Coordinates of C-alpha atoms in Angstrom, one line a residue:
Chain U
M26 CA -8.1 69.4 27.8
R27 CA -4.8 68.3 25.9
R28 CA -4.2 66.0 28.5
E29 CA -7.1 64.1 27.6
I30 CA -7.5 64.8 23.7
K31 CA -3.9 63.2 24.1
F32 CA -5.3 60.1 26.4
L33 CA -8.2 59.4 23.9
I34 CA -5.8 59.5 21.1
I35 CA -3.3 56.6 22.1
A36 CA -6.8 54.7 24.2
S37 CA -8.4 54.9 20.5
T38 CA -5.2 53.7 18.5
L39 CA -5.1 50.7 21.3
G40 CA -8.7 50.1 20.5
I41 CA -8.0 49.3 16.8
I42 CA -4.9 47.5 17.4
F43 CA -6.9 46.0 19.4
L44 CA -10.2 45.1 17.6
A45 CA -7.6 44.4 14.5
L46 CA -6.2 41.2 16.5
F47 CA -9.7 40.0 17.9
I48 CA -10.8 39.5 14.5
W49 CA -7.8 38.7 13.1
F50 CA -8.0 35.6 16.4
L51 CA -11.9 35.2 15.0
F52 CA -10.9 34.5 11.1
S53 CA -8.0 32.5 11.6
R54 CA -10.3 30.1 13.7
S55 CA -12.2 29.8 11.2
L56 CA -10.1 29.2 8.9
I57 CA -10.2 25.9 9.6
P58 CA -10.2 23.6 6.1
S59 CA -13.2 21.4 5.0
S60 CA -11.6 18.0 4.5
F61 CA -14.6 17.3 1.4
T62 CA -18.1 18.8 1.1
A63 CA -18.6 18.9 -2.4
L64 CA -21.4 16.0 -3.2
P65 CA -20.2 13.8 -5.5
T66 CA -22.0 12.9 -9.0
P67 CA -23.2 9.5 -8.7
T68 CA -22.2 6.8 -11.3
P69 CA -25.0 6.5 -13.6
V70 CA -25.8 2.8 -12.9
P71 CA -28.7 0.9 -16.1
N72 CA -32.1 0.6 -14.1
I73 CA -32.0 -3.2 -15.0
F74 CA -29.3 -3.8 -12.6
Y75 CA -30.4 -2.1 -9.7
N76 CA -33.3 -2.9 -7.7
E77 CA -33.4 -1.2 -4.2
S78 CA -36.1 -4.0 -2.7
V79 CA -33.4 -6.9 -4.2
A80 CA -30.5 -5.5 -2.4
K81 CA -31.9 -4.9 0.9
K82 CA -33.5 -8.9 0.6
T83 CA -30.0 -10.3 -1.0
L84 CA -27.9 -7.8 1.9
D85 CA -30.7 -10.2 4.4
L86 CA -29.9 -12.9 2.9
V87 CA -26.4 -13.1 3.4
Q88 CA -26.2 -11.4 7.0
K89 CA -29.1 -12.9 8.6
R90 CA -28.4 -16.4 8.2
S91 CA -30.8 -19.0 9.7
T92 CA -31.0 -22.3 11.0
P93 CA -31.5 -24.6 8.2
S94 CA -33.6 -27.4 8.7
P95 CA -31.4 -30.9 9.1
S96 CA -32.2 -32.5 5.3
D97 CA -30.7 -29.0 4.4
A98 CA -28.6 -29.2 6.5
T99 CA -27.0 -31.7 5.3
A100 CA -26.6 -31.4 1.3
R101 CA -25.4 -28.1 2.0
T102 CA -22.6 -30.5 4.2
S103 CA -22.5 -32.4 1.2
L104 CA -22.0 -29.3 -1.8
L105 CA -19.4 -28.0 0.7
A106 CA -17.3 -31.9 0.9
R107 CA -17.1 -31.0 -3.2
T108 CA -13.9 -28.9 -2.4
N109 CA -12.9 -29.6 1.0
N110 CA -14.5 -27.5 2.7
E111 CA -12.7 -24.5 0.6
T112 CA -13.0 -22.6 -2.1
G113 CA -13.1 -23.8 -5.3
T114 CA -15.8 -24.3 -8.1
I115 CA -18.7 -26.8 -7.0
F116 CA -20.6 -27.9 -10.3
Q117 CA -20.2 -26.3 -13.8
S118 CA -22.9 -27.3 -16.6
D119 CA -23.6 -25.2 -19.7
S120 CA -25.4 -22.5 -18.3
F121 CA -23.7 -22.3 -15.2
S122 CA -20.6 -22.6 -12.8
L123 CA -21.3 -22.9 -9.5
I124 CA -18.6 -22.1 -6.3
Y125 CA -18.7 -21.9 -3.0
L126 CA -17.0 -18.6 -1.4
K127 CA -15.5 -19.1 1.9
T128 CA -14.8 -15.9 3.4
P129 CA -18.3 -14.8 2.9
D130 CA -19.5 -18.3 3.3
L131 CA -21.5 -18.2 0.0
F132 CA -22.5 -19.1 -2.9
Q133 CA -22.3 -18.1 -6.5
A134 CA -23.1 -19.3 -9.0
E135 CA -22.6 -17.8 -12.4
I136 CA -25.0 -17.4 -15.4
L137 CA -23.0 -18.9 -19.2
I138 CA -26.0 -18.7 -21.2
P139 CA -28.0 -15.2 -22.5
D140 CA -31.9 -17.8 -21.1
I141 CA -31.6 -16.4 -17.8
A142 CA -34.4 -17.5 -16.7
K143 CA -32.9 -21.3 -17.9
A144 CA -29.3 -20.8 -16.2
K145 CA -31.3 -20.3 -13.4
S146 CA -33.8 -22.6 -13.8
D147 CA -30.6 -25.2 -13.7
A148 CA -28.6 -24.0 -11.6
T149 CA -31.6 -24.8 -8.7
S150 CA -33.1 -28.1 -10.3
W151 CA -29.8 -29.2 -9.7
L152 CA -29.2 -28.1 -6.1
K153 CA -32.9 -29.6 -5.6
S154 CA -31.3 -32.9 -7.0
Q155 CA -28.7 -31.7 -4.3
G156 CA -31.5 -32.4 -1.6
L157 CA -32.2 -29.1 -0.7
S158 CA -35.2 -27.2 -0.9
T159 CA -36.4 -24.0 -2.3
S160 CA -35.4 -22.3 1.2
G161 CA -32.6 -24.2 1.7
I162 CA -31.0 -23.0 -1.7
C163 CA -31.8 -18.7 -0.9
H164 CA -30.5 -19.8 2.6
L165 CA -27.0 -21.5 1.1
P166 CA -27.2 -18.3 0.3
L167 CA -27.0 -18.0 -3.1
T168 CA -27.0 -15.4 -5.9
F169 CA -26.2 -15.3 -10.0
Y170 CA -23.8 -13.4 -11.1
L171 CA -23.1 -12.8 -15.2
S172 CA -20.5 -13.8 -17.1
Q173 CA -19.6 -11.1 -19.8
N174 CA -21.2 -12.0 -22.8
V175 CA -24.7 -12.0 -21.4
S176 CA -24.8 -8.8 -19.9
N177 CA -23.7 -7.3 -22.7
S178 CA -27.1 -9.4 -24.3
L179 CA -28.6 -8.0 -21.6
L180 CA -28.0 -4.0 -21.3
Q181 CA -28.6 -3.9 -24.7
K182 CA -31.7 -5.8 -24.6
N183 CA -32.6 -3.8 -21.6
Q184 CA -33.6 -6.4 -20.2
A185 CA -34.0 -6.3 -16.2
F186 CA -32.3 -8.9 -13.9
D187 CA -32.6 -10.4 -10.6
P188 CA -29.9 -11.7 -9.0
L189 CA -31.3 -14.0 -6.5
P190 CA -33.0 -17.5 -7.2
P191 CA -36.4 -17.6 -8.3
G192 CA -38.1 -17.5 -4.8
C193 CA -36.4 -16.4 -2.4
Chain M
M17 CA -12.5 58.7 36.6
K18 CA -13.7 59.0 33.5
Q19 CA -9.9 57.6 31.7
I20 CA -9.4 55.2 34.6
K21 CA -12.6 53.1 33.6
I22 CA -11.3 53.4 29.9
L23 CA -8.0 52.5 30.9
F24 CA -9.4 49.1 33.0
F25 CA -11.4 48.6 29.6
F26 CA -7.9 48.2 27.4
I27 CA -6.2 46.3 30.0
T28 CA -9.5 44.1 30.5
L29 CA -9.0 44.3 27.1
A30 CA -5.7 43.1 26.7
L31 CA -5.3 40.6 29.1
L32 CA -8.3 38.5 27.0
F33 CA -6.0 38.4 24.3
V34 CA -2.9 37.6 26.2
T35 CA -5.3 35.0 28.0
L36 CA -6.7 33.4 24.2
S37 CA -3.6 34.0 22.7
Q38 CA -2.0 30.9 25.9
Q39 CA -4.4 29.0 24.8
R40 CA -3.3 28.6 21.4
T41 CA 0.9 28.3 22.3
Q42 CA 0.4 25.8 25.2
A43 CA -1.7 23.6 23.3
A44 CA 0.5 22.5 22.4
T45 CA 1.6 19.9 24.4
C46 CA -0.3 17.4 23.3
D47 CA 0.7 15.4 26.5
T48 CA -2.8 13.9 26.7
I49 CA -3.1 10.9 24.9
T50 CA -5.8 8.4 25.8
W51 CA -6.1 5.5 23.3
N52 CA -8.6 3.0 24.1
T53 CA -7.9 -0.3 24.2
P54 CA -8.7 -1.8 20.7
L55 CA -11.8 -4.0 19.6
E56 CA -11.8 -6.6 17.4
N57 CA -14.4 -5.5 15.4
T58 CA -14.1 -8.6 12.3
T59 CA -11.4 -11.6 12.5
N60 CA -8.2 -9.9 12.8
I61 CA -9.2 -6.5 12.3
F62 CA -8.6 -4.0 15.2
T63 CA -9.8 -1.0 15.2
L64 CA -7.5 1.1 17.3
S65 CA -8.7 4.7 18.5
G66 CA -7.5 7.7 21.0
T67 CA -7.3 10.8 21.7
I68 CA -4.4 13.6 21.8
A69 CA -5.8 16.6 23.8
N70 CA -5.1 19.7 24.1
C71 CA -3.6 19.5 20.6
P72 CA -5.9 19.5 18.4
G73 CA -5.3 22.7 15.3
T74 CA -2.6 23.7 16.9
R75 CA -0.3 21.3 15.9
H76 CA 1.2 19.6 12.8
V77 CA 2.0 15.9 14.2
R78 CA 2.8 12.7 12.1
V79 CA 1.6 9.1 13.4
K80 CA 3.9 5.8 13.4
I81 CA 1.6 3.1 13.8
Q82 CA 5.1 -0.1 14.1
Y83 CA 3.7 -3.6 15.9
Q84 CA 6.6 -5.9 16.0
R85 CA 5.6 -10.2 17.2
T86 CA 4.7 -10.5 21.0
D87 CA 7.3 -13.1 20.9
N88 CA 9.7 -10.7 19.7
S89 CA 11.2 -12.5 17.5
D90 CA 11.0 -10.1 14.3
Q91 CA 12.0 -6.1 14.4
P92 CA 8.9 -3.7 14.9
T93 CA 7.8 -2.9 11.1
T94 CA 5.8 0.2 10.0
L95 CA 2.3 -0.4 9.3
M96 CA 1.0 1.2 6.1
T97 CA -2.6 1.8 7.6
P98 CA -4.4 5.3 7.2
V99 CA -5.1 7.0 9.5
T100 CA -8.1 9.1 10.1
V101 CA -7.0 12.5 12.9
T102 CA -9.9 14.4 12.9
G103 CA -9.6 16.9 15.9
G104 CA -8.0 15.6 18.2
A105 CA -9.3 12.0 17.9
L106 CA -7.6 9.1 15.7
S107 CA -8.3 5.8 14.8
T108 CA -7.6 2.9 12.5
D109 CA -7.8 -0.1 11.2
V110 CA -5.4 -2.7 11.7
P111 CA -5.5 -6.0 9.8
F112 CA -3.8 -9.1 12.1
T113 CA -2.7 -12.6 11.8
Y114 CA -0.9 -13.2 14.3
P115 CA -0.2 -11.8 18.1
V116 CA 1.1 -8.1 17.5
T117 CA 2.7 -5.5 19.3
I118 CA 0.9 -2.0 18.1
I119 CA 3.8 0.4 18.9
L120 CA 2.2 4.0 18.2
T121 CA 4.6 6.7 18.2
L122 CA 4.0 10.6 17.5
Y123 CA 5.9 13.1 15.7
D124 CA 5.9 17.4 16.1
V125 CA 6.8 17.9 12.6
D126 CA 6.4 22.1 13.3
N127 CA 9.5 21.4 15.7
T128 CA 12.6 19.0 13.8
D129 CA 9.8 16.3 13.4
S130 CA 11.1 15.9 17.3
V131 CA 8.8 12.2 19.0
I132 CA 6.3 13.3 21.8
V133 CA 7.5 11.5 24.7
N134 CA 4.6 9.6 26.2
P135 CA 4.7 11.3 29.6
N136 CA 3.8 7.7 31.5
C137 CA 6.9 6.0 29.9
N138 CA 7.6 4.9 33.8
T139 CA 5.0 2.5 33.6
V140 CA 5.5 0.4 30.4
P141 CA 8.4 -2.7 30.1
D142 CA 12.3 -1.9 29.2
N143 CA 12.1 -3.9 26.4
L144 CA 9.8 -1.5 24.7
K145 CA 11.8 1.5 25.3
S146 CA 13.5 2.4 22.2
N147 CA 17.0 3.1 22.8
S148 CA 16.3 4.0 26.1
K149 CA 14.1 6.2 25.2
C150 CA 10.3 6.2 25.7
N151 CA 9.7 7.5 22.8
W152 CA 6.3 5.8 21.8
L153 CA 2.8 7.1 23.0
Y154 CA 1.0 3.7 23.0
Y155 CA 1.5 0.0 23.6
T156 CA -0.9 -3.3 23.6
S157 CA -0.9 -6.3 22.5
I158 CA -3.5 -7.8 20.7
T159 CA -4.1 -11.6 19.9
P160 CA -6.5 -12.4 16.8
G161 CA -9.7 -14.7 17.6
K162 CA -8.6 -14.2 20.9
T163 CA -9.8 -11.1 22.5
V164 CA -13.4 -10.3 23.0
P165 CA -14.5 -6.7 22.7
G166 CA -16.4 -4.7 24.9
T167 CA -14.7 -6.4 27.8
T168 CA -12.3 -3.6 30.5
P169 CA -9.3 -3.3 29.6
S170 CA -7.8 -4.9 32.3
A171 CA -10.4 -7.7 31.3
P172 CA -7.6 -10.7 31.1
A173 CA -8.6 -12.2 27.6
I174 CA -11.4 -14.9 27.3
T175 CA -8.7 -17.8 25.1
C176 CA -10.4 -20.2 22.6
N177 CA -9.5 -23.7 24.3
N178 CA -11.5 -23.3 27.8
S179 CA -14.8 -21.8 28.5
F180 CA -15.7 -19.1 30.0
S181 CA -18.1 -18.2 33.1
F182 CA -19.3 -14.8 34.0
T183 CA -22.4 -13.8 36.1
G184 CA -22.0 -10.8 35.4
D185 CA -23.5 -6.9 35.6
Q186 CA -21.1 -6.5 33.1
S187 CA -21.3 -5.9 29.6
L188 CA -19.9 -8.6 26.9
L189 CA -19.7 -8.8 24.3
V190 CA -19.2 -11.2 21.9
C191 CA -19.6 -12.9 18.8
P192 CA -19.7 -16.6 18.5
K193 CA -18.4 -18.1 14.5
D194 CA -22.6 -18.0 13.1
C195 CA -23.0 -14.3 14.4
P196 CA -24.0 -12.0 11.2
T197 CA -23.0 -9.0 13.9
L198 CA -22.0 -8.2 17.7
I199 CA -24.6 -9.2 20.2
N200 CA -24.9 -7.1 23.4
L201 CA -25.2 -10.4 25.6
Q202 CA -26.6 -7.8 28.2
G203 CA -30.3 -8.9 26.3
T204 CA -32.9 -11.2 26.8
N205 CA -33.4 -11.6 22.7
Y206 CA -30.7 -13.7 22.1
Q207 CA -31.4 -14.7 18.7
C208 CA -28.2 -16.8 17.8
S209 CA -27.5 -20.8 16.4
T210 CA -27.0 -21.6 20.0
Q211 CA -30.5 -22.5 20.9
N212 CA -30.3 -22.6 25.1
L213 CA -28.3 -18.8 25.1
T214 CA -32.2 -17.5 23.9
N215 CA -33.9 -15.1 26.7
L216 CA -31.5 -15.8 29.0
S217 CA -31.6 -13.2 31.8
L218 CA -27.4 -12.6 32.8
A219 CA -29.0 -11.4 36.6
T220 CA -30.4 -14.4 37.4
A221 CA -27.7 -17.1 36.0
D222 CA -25.1 -18.1 35.6
V223 CA -23.5 -18.4 31.4
R224 CA -20.7 -20.9 30.2
L225 CA -20.5 -19.9 27.5
S226 CA -17.5 -21.5 24.7
L227 CA -15.6 -19.0 21.9
K228 CA -14.1 -20.4 18.5
P229 CA -11.4 -19.6 17.7
K230 CA -11.9 -17.3 14.5
S231 CA -9.3 -18.6 11.3
D232 CA -6.2 -16.0 11.3
A233 CA -5.2 -17.3 7.8
K234 CA -6.3 -14.3 6.1
D235 CA -4.6 -12.6 3.4
T236 CA -3.2 -9.4 4.6
Y237 CA -3.4 -6.5 1.5
I238 CA -1.3 -3.6 1.7
V239 CA -2.1 -1.5 -1.8
N240 CA 1.3 0.2 -2.8
Q241 CA -0.5 4.2 -1.7
A242 CA 1.3 6.5 0.7
Y243 CA -1.1 8.6 2.9
A244 CA -0.1 11.3 5.4
T245 CA -2.2 12.8 7.5
Y246 CA -1.8 15.7 9.2
L247 CA -3.6 18.8 12.4
G248 CA -2.8 21.9 10.7
S249 CA -2.6 24.9 12.1
S250 CA -5.7 26.0 12.0
G251 CA -7.5 22.3 12.2
S252 CA -7.0 19.3 10.3
T253 CA -6.8 18.8 7.5
T254 CA -5.6 15.5 5.4
T255 CA -3.4 15.3 2.6
T256 CA -4.3 12.9 -0.3
T257 CA -2.2 10.3 -2.2
P258 CA -2.1 9.6 -5.6
G259 CA -4.9 7.1 -6.2
S260 CA -3.9 7.4 -10.2
G261 CA -1.9 5.4 -12.6
A262 CA -1.2 1.5 -12.9
D263 CA 1.9 0.1 -10.7
I264 CA 1.1 -2.7 -13.6
P265 CA 0.4 -1.2 -16.6
P266 CA -2.3 -2.2 -18.6
N267 CA -2.0 -5.1 -21.7
D268 CA -4.0 -6.9 -23.7
N269 CA -4.1 -10.4 -21.4
T270 CA -8.1 -11.5 -21.6
C271 CA -6.6 -14.0 -18.5
N272 CA -7.9 -17.0 -21.0
G273 CA -10.6 -15.0 -22.2
H274 CA -12.6 -14.3 -19.1
Y275 CA -12.0 -10.6 -20.3
I276 CA -13.9 -9.3 -23.1
F277 CA -12.7 -5.5 -23.9
G278 CA -14.7 -3.4 -25.8
E279 CA -17.7 -5.0 -26.2
W280 CA -19.6 -2.8 -23.2
P281 CA -21.5 -0.9 -24.2
N282 CA -19.5 0.4 -27.0
I283 CA -15.8 -0.6 -29.0
S284 CA -13.1 0.6 -27.2
Q285 CA -9.7 0.9 -26.9
L286 CA -9.1 -0.1 -23.7
K287 CA -7.0 -2.7 -22.5
N288 CA -6.7 -5.1 -19.0
F289 CA -6.5 -2.1 -16.5
G290 CA -8.2 -3.8 -14.1
D291 CA -6.6 -7.4 -14.2
P292 CA -3.6 -7.7 -15.7
E293 CA -1.7 -9.8 -13.7
C294 CA -5.2 -12.5 -13.9
T295 CA -5.2 -12.3 -10.3
M296 CA -9.3 -12.3 -10.5
D297 CA -10.5 -14.8 -12.3
E298 CA -10.9 -17.5 -10.1
P299 CA -13.2 -17.8 -7.8
K300 CA -10.4 -18.8 -4.6
E301 CA -9.6 -15.0 -6.1
R302 CA -12.9 -13.9 -5.7
D303 CA -12.7 -14.9 -2.4
N304 CA -9.8 -12.3 -2.6
L305 CA -11.9 -9.5 -3.1
Y306 CA -14.1 -10.5 0.0
A307 CA -11.1 -10.9 2.1
M308 CA -9.8 -6.8 0.7
L309 CA -13.4 -5.6 1.7
Q310 CA -13.4 -6.9 5.4
Q311 CA -10.3 -5.2 6.2
L312 CA -10.4 -2.6 4.2
D313 CA -14.6 -1.5 5.3
P314 CA -15.6 -4.3 7.6
S315 CA -19.0 -2.5 8.5
H316 CA -19.9 -2.6 4.8
A317 CA -17.5 -4.8 3.3
D318 CA -21.4 -7.2 2.5
D319 CA -23.2 -4.2 1.0
W320 CA -19.7 -3.7 -1.5
F321 CA -19.7 -7.2 -2.5
N322 CA -23.1 -8.6 -2.6
N323 CA -25.1 -5.6 -4.1
I324 CA -22.1 -2.4 -4.8
I325 CA -19.5 -4.4 -7.3
P326 CA -22.5 -6.7 -8.7
C327 CA -24.9 -3.6 -9.9
E328 CA -22.1 -1.1 -10.8
T329 CA -20.2 -4.0 -12.9
G330 CA -23.2 -5.2 -15.0
H331 CA -23.7 -8.3 -12.1
T332 CA -19.8 -9.4 -14.0
Y333 CA -18.2 -8.1 -10.9
S334 CA -15.2 -7.7 -14.2
P335 CA -12.4 -5.0 -12.6
N336 CA -12.4 -4.3 -16.1
S337 CA -16.1 -3.2 -16.4
F338 CA -16.3 0.4 -18.2
K339 CA -19.3 2.8 -19.2
G340 CA -17.9 5.2 -21.8
D341 CA -21.5 7.2 -22.7
S342 CA -21.8 8.6 -19.1
P343 CA -22.0 11.7 -18.4
A344 CA -19.1 11.7 -17.0
S345 CA -17.6 10.3 -20.5
G346 CA -16.7 6.9 -18.3
A347 CA -16.9 5.4 -15.2
Y348 CA -14.4 2.3 -14.7
G349 CA -13.7 -1.0 -12.4
L350 CA -15.8 -2.7 -10.3
F351 CA -17.1 0.6 -8.8
Q352 CA -17.0 2.8 -11.9
M353 CA -15.0 5.2 -10.7
G354 CA -13.2 7.8 -12.8
G355 CA -10.8 7.2 -16.0
S356 CA -7.2 8.6 -16.2
G357 CA -7.1 9.0 -19.5
Q358 CA -3.6 6.9 -19.7
G359 CA -3.8 2.9 -21.2
G360 CA -6.8 3.9 -23.7
T361 CA -9.2 5.3 -20.2
I362 CA -11.5 8.2 -20.7
K363 CA -10.1 11.5 -18.7
S364 CA -12.8 12.1 -16.2
N365 CA -12.1 11.8 -12.5
N366 CA -13.1 14.6 -10.8
G367 CA -10.9 16.2 -9.5
N368 CA -10.7 13.8 -5.9
P369 CA -7.5 12.2 -5.9
F370 CA -9.2 8.8 -5.3
D371 CA -11.3 9.0 -7.8
F372 CA -9.8 6.3 -10.3
G373 CA -10.7 3.3 -11.5
D374 CA -8.9 2.3 -14.6
V375 CA -6.2 0.8 -12.0
I376 CA -5.3 -2.6 -10.7
W377 CA -8.3 -4.0 -9.0
Q378 CA -6.9 -3.4 -5.9
K379 CA -5.9 -0.1 -5.9
Q380 CA -9.6 0.1 -6.6
V381 CA -10.4 -1.0 -4.3
S382 CA -8.4 0.4 -2.0
N383 CA -9.7 4.1 -4.0
A384 CA -13.6 3.3 -3.3
I385 CA -13.2 3.2 0.4
S386 CA -10.8 5.3 0.6
Y387 CA -13.3 7.7 -1.2
N388 CA -16.0 7.3 0.4
K389 CA -14.6 7.4 3.9
Q390 CA -14.0 11.2 2.8
L391 CA -18.1 11.2 2.0
I392 CA -19.0 9.7 5.1
Q393 CA -16.9 12.3 7.2
S394 CA -18.3 14.7 5.1
G395 CA -22.3 13.0 5.8
S396 CA -22.7 11.9 2.6
G397 CA -21.3 8.6 2.4
F398 CA -21.9 6.2 -1.0
H399 CA -23.4 9.0 -2.5
Y400 CA -20.8 8.1 -5.4
W401 CA -22.7 5.3 -5.9
E402 CA -25.8 4.9 -7.2
C403 CA -26.0 0.8 -6.6
A404 CA -25.9 2.2 -3.0
K405 CA -28.8 4.3 -2.6
Y406 CA -30.2 1.7 -0.4
L407 CA -27.3 3.2 2.0
W408 CA -28.0 6.9 1.7

């Protein structure tokens, strides 16, 4: 009987030790740090500058290039000849400045006057005078951006802005 | 009999524990290293990836990537590109504009930072062995514009000057110059500008495909950041990098009137923190912005450039943009990220070392993409930017 008690004491001690080690083992495995779990607060953006459907359409025009009509292709080639097919300014007026960016292969027009509709109209009219159709302008592809003055006035007037040319 | 059973139980328990412990210690061999064939996912951007078996979660490992011109005309140079280590998988994107040999080395941080030796070192050329030691784990040669992603590792590179034919049952992923995305030619709906490849069937016809060389004149950006990535003793973790503070102090330069300070939307004491050297006010420099985005995050460069940046900056693309009335009391730069509280900005960093927008524009780009890579790993990519809602 005494021998059994002694054995039980030893066995219990061993059991506790093993249990403690086992718990330590499991716990140490669960301490894997999470590299990043907190969801950040999105940067607040004025609604006038974000439109989901426009964002998707812009990306479509940039990424899904369609084959231009022969006349649009010719007109585009002529435009690029103005900068020797390199990045640079193609044309500038009082209301807009048109540039070509070689790496992404796209055109951008900076709007220089607060009358955005007029600046866009001036830009598309000039491009049409160079032989491009409305579809050809869309698929140049062309997007508009704003001078800082114009952006400031837009924000103050809470006026929405669409970076795509009219009709795209 | 009962005592024997109890004893047997504890002996079994002890053996189980010893076995588990052995797995934890023996796992540190790191002796099975597999690197995948480099893939060129966009022009001159190669993705290297691989796995280290029997190693994750057991050892601190440091990764070094070196490159050297294939013709050995220069010395190996350490690449300052962040390497992502998750569990046992490693990956990184490396940009090159000329043929190079890539050398990857692992160091055992817990063991006096000693090199983990390549177990298959006898199979590699002598000229790639450093000091007669086989102290690297992987090497390969890559040639910008001349490799075809998706081919098997043993497939020869396809040169740009020759036509190439295959009758294949093989899957070839290739993107001619005008294709927006990689296209699997085994499909039957090949929609690209090369019209004679429409609806082809590779099972019945040979195809002759000419590849155009890609430009190898890209700029390479190396932002002044130090990366340290470790496999922790109980899992993986990544030490972050200092993304705050401007290496070039803000100044009052308006870059010939290109930048206006203090007018949007509130009067501010801000200076030119985003472009103090006027390196982003010309078309060529706008082009550089896209090139850097493409280098650091090729799969989303178009999103950043065409949607997120314009939207975040009020469609100005100004690296000096700010919004002082945001809930975070300050959002700055191309990506409207946090402020450091230096140079007139409000301290609005959210605790993440990449959340700094009041730095030079190159660092703004690097910070945003690094931050977003963390978010992607946690399953919430792009959630920092409201202008990227369409990507949530």
